XYZ file of C-alpha atoms in Angstrom:
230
model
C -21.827 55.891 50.398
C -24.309 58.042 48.566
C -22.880 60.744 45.917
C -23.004 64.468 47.027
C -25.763 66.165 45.110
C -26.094 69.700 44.505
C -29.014 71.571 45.302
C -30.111 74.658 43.789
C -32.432 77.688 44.228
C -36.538 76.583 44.214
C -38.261 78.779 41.780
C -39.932 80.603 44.117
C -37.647 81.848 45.481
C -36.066 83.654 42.616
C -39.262 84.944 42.380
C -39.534 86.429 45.972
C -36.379 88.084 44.735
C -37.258 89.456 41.988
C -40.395 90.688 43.251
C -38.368 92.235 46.397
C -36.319 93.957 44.447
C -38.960 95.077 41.798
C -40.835 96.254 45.245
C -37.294 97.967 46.469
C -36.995 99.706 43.217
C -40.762 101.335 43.016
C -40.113 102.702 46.560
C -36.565 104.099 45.204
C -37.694 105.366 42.766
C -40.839 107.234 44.172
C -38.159 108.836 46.735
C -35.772 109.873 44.412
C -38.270 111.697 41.689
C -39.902 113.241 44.854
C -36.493 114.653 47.052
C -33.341 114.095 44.660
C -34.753 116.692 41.566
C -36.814 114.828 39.857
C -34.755 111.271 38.773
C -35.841 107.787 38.563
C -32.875 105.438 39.686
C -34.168 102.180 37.606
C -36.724 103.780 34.742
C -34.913 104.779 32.632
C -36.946 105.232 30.175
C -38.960 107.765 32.193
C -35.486 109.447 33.377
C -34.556 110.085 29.667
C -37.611 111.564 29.257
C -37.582 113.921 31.971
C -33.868 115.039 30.744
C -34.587 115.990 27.711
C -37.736 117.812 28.921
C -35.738 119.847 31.331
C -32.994 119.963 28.351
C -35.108 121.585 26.355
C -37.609 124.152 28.746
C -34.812 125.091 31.009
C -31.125 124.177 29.553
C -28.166 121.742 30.445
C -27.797 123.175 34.188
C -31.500 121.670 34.951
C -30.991 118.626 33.195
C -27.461 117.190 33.906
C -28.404 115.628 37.058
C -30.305 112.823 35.348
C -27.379 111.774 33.613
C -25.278 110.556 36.031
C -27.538 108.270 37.255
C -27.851 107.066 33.975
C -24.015 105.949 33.670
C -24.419 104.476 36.816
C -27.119 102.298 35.632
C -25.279 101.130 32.847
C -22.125 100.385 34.924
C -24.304 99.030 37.270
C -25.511 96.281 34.419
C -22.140 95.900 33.337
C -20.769 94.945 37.033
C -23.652 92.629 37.904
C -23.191 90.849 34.344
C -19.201 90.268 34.975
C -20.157 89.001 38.996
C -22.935 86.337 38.010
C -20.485 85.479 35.313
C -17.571 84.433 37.650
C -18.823 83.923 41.169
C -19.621 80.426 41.714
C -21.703 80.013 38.138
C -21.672 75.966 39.121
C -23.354 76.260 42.566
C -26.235 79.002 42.114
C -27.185 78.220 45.769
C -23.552 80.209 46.734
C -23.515 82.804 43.729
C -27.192 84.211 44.743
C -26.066 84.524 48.308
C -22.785 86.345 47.450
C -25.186 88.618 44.648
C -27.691 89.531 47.595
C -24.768 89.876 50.309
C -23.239 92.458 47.880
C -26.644 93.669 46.915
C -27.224 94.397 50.933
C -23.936 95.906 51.884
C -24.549 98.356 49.140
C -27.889 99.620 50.238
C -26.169 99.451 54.100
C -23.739 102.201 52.868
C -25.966 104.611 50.886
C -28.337 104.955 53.821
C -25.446 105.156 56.118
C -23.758 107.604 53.774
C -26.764 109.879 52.515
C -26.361 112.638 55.025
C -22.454 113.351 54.203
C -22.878 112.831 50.063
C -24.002 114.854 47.401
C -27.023 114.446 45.958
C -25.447 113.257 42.599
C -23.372 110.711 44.317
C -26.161 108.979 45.706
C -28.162 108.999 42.821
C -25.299 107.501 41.233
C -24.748 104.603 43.206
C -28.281 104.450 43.285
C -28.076 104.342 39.324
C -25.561 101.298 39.970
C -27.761 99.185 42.401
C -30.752 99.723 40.303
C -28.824 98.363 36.684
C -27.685 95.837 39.557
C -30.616 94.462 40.453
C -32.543 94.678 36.800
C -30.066 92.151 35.742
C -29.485 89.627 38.626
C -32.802 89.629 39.903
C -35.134 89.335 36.938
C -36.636 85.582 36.963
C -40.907 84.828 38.107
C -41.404 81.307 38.167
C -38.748 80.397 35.422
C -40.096 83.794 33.455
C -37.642 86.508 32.702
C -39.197 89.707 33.965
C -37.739 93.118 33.178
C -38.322 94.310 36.095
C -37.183 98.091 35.997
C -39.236 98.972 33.184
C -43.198 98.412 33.046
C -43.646 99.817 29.640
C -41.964 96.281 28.446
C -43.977 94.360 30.934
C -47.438 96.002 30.014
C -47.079 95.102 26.411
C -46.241 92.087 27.132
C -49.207 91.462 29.520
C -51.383 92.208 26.802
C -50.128 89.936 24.041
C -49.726 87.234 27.001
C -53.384 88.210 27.955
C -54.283 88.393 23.974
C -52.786 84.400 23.874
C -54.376 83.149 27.345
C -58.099 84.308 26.747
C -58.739 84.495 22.960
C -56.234 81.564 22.290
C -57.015 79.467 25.089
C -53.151 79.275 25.899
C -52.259 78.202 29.242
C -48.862 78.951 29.380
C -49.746 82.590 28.442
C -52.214 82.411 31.479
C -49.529 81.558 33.794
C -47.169 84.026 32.236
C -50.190 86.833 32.517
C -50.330 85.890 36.269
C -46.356 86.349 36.873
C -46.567 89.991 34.600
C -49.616 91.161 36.578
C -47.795 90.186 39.899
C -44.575 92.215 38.913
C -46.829 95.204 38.242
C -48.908 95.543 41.268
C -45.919 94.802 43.150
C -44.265 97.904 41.616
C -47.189 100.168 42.493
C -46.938 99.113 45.628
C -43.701 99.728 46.338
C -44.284 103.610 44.385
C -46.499 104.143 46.807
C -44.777 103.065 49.592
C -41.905 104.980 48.221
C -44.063 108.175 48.076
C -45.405 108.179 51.642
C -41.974 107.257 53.104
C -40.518 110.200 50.895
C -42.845 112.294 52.831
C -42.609 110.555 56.489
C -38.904 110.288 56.466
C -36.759 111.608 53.740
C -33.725 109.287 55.384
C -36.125 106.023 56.301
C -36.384 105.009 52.696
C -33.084 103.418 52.162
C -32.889 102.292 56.002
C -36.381 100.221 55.424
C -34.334 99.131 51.615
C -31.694 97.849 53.672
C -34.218 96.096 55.876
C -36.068 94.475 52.735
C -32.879 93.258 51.075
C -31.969 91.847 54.653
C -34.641 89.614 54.789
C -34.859 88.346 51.153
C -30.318 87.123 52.305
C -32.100 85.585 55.016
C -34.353 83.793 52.867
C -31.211 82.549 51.066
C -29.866 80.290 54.193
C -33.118 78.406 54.519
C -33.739 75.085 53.614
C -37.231 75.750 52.334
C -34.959 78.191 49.628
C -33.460 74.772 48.011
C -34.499 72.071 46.232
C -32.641 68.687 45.181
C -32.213 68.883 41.046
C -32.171 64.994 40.967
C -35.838 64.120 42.490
């Protein structure tokens, strides 16, 4: 009788998502700078930026409203940090389903909610999916990826880029691929995120949902695993 073997996650496919929910995040993002005064839900860099801008021109009743998204991105950080910690750490094939299921549901509710909440609720929970994500989904092809903030990914595109061509690195080549990819696949989803804001001010979350349905989807096929041992 053979032994049971465990099979885990394929690369790629904590790449596909990481780059859905990099994608996910641009279009969020777009949306909520656009219709929800001004806030980005996973940049927080730029959102701390814009606070104290309209902290300083117009005064703490402009500027408060990027701030709660900002706790909520740190609790959302803090949440997904204690969950991958404690929900099935020795089969990653069952925590990563039980990370997107939550990750899904979540998304479900905002859109289904966004008519009959405030605007600072949502881009509260918002805050919390985003910090979320940025920390559960954040591997390219065994490379960690930050990606919620492209300042950190630009610089290090250019010293990977530096070490690929003038060094003749390889590994920095590959890693300059997986940084580029992350990038562009943040544009995109800004710009998707800024024609949707425009199209349909309540589609954006509903096509979110949609995206993050897929990528669980992904999760049950076999093509998803691979055997450890071979």
């Amino acid at each position: 009788m053979e032994p049971t073997v465990s099979r885990q996650f394929r690369p790629v496919t904590e790449t596909i998502l990481t780059l859905g929910a990099t994608l996910v995040m641009g279009m969020i993002d777009a949306d909520t700078f656009l219709n929800h005064g001004a806030v980005f839900v996973s940049a927080q860099t730029g959102n701390l930026v814009v606070f104290v801008v309209k902290f300083v021109e117009h005064g703490w009743q402009a500027a408060w409203v990027n701030v709660p998204v900002w706790i909520g991105y740190f609790l959302g950080c803090f949440l997904a940090q204690g969950m991958s910690e404690r929900l099935g750490q020795n089969n990653k094939r069952r925590q990563m389903r039980w990370l997107m299921l939550a990750d899904v549901l979540a998304y479900a509710i905002l859109a289904s909610l966004q008519t009959t909440i405030s605007t600072i609720w949502l881009i509260f929970c918002l805050g919390i999916v985003a910090g979320y994500e940025l920390t559960v989904f954040r591997q390219v092809g065994g490379i960690g990826i930050n990606n919620g903030i492209m300042t950190g990914n630009t610089k290090n595109l250019a010293t990977a880029t530096y070490q690929a061509w003038v060094n003749g690195d390889k590994v920095a080549r590959n890693k300059q691929r997986r940084i580029a990819m992350v990038l562009v696949t943040f544009i995109i989803g800004c710009a998707m995120g800024a024609r949707l804001a425009v199209l349909t001010t309540l589609g954006v979350l509903w096509i979110a949902t949609g995206l993050k349905l897929i990528l669980l989807a992904w999760l049950f096929m076999p093509a998803a695993m691979e055997n450890p041992d071979r």
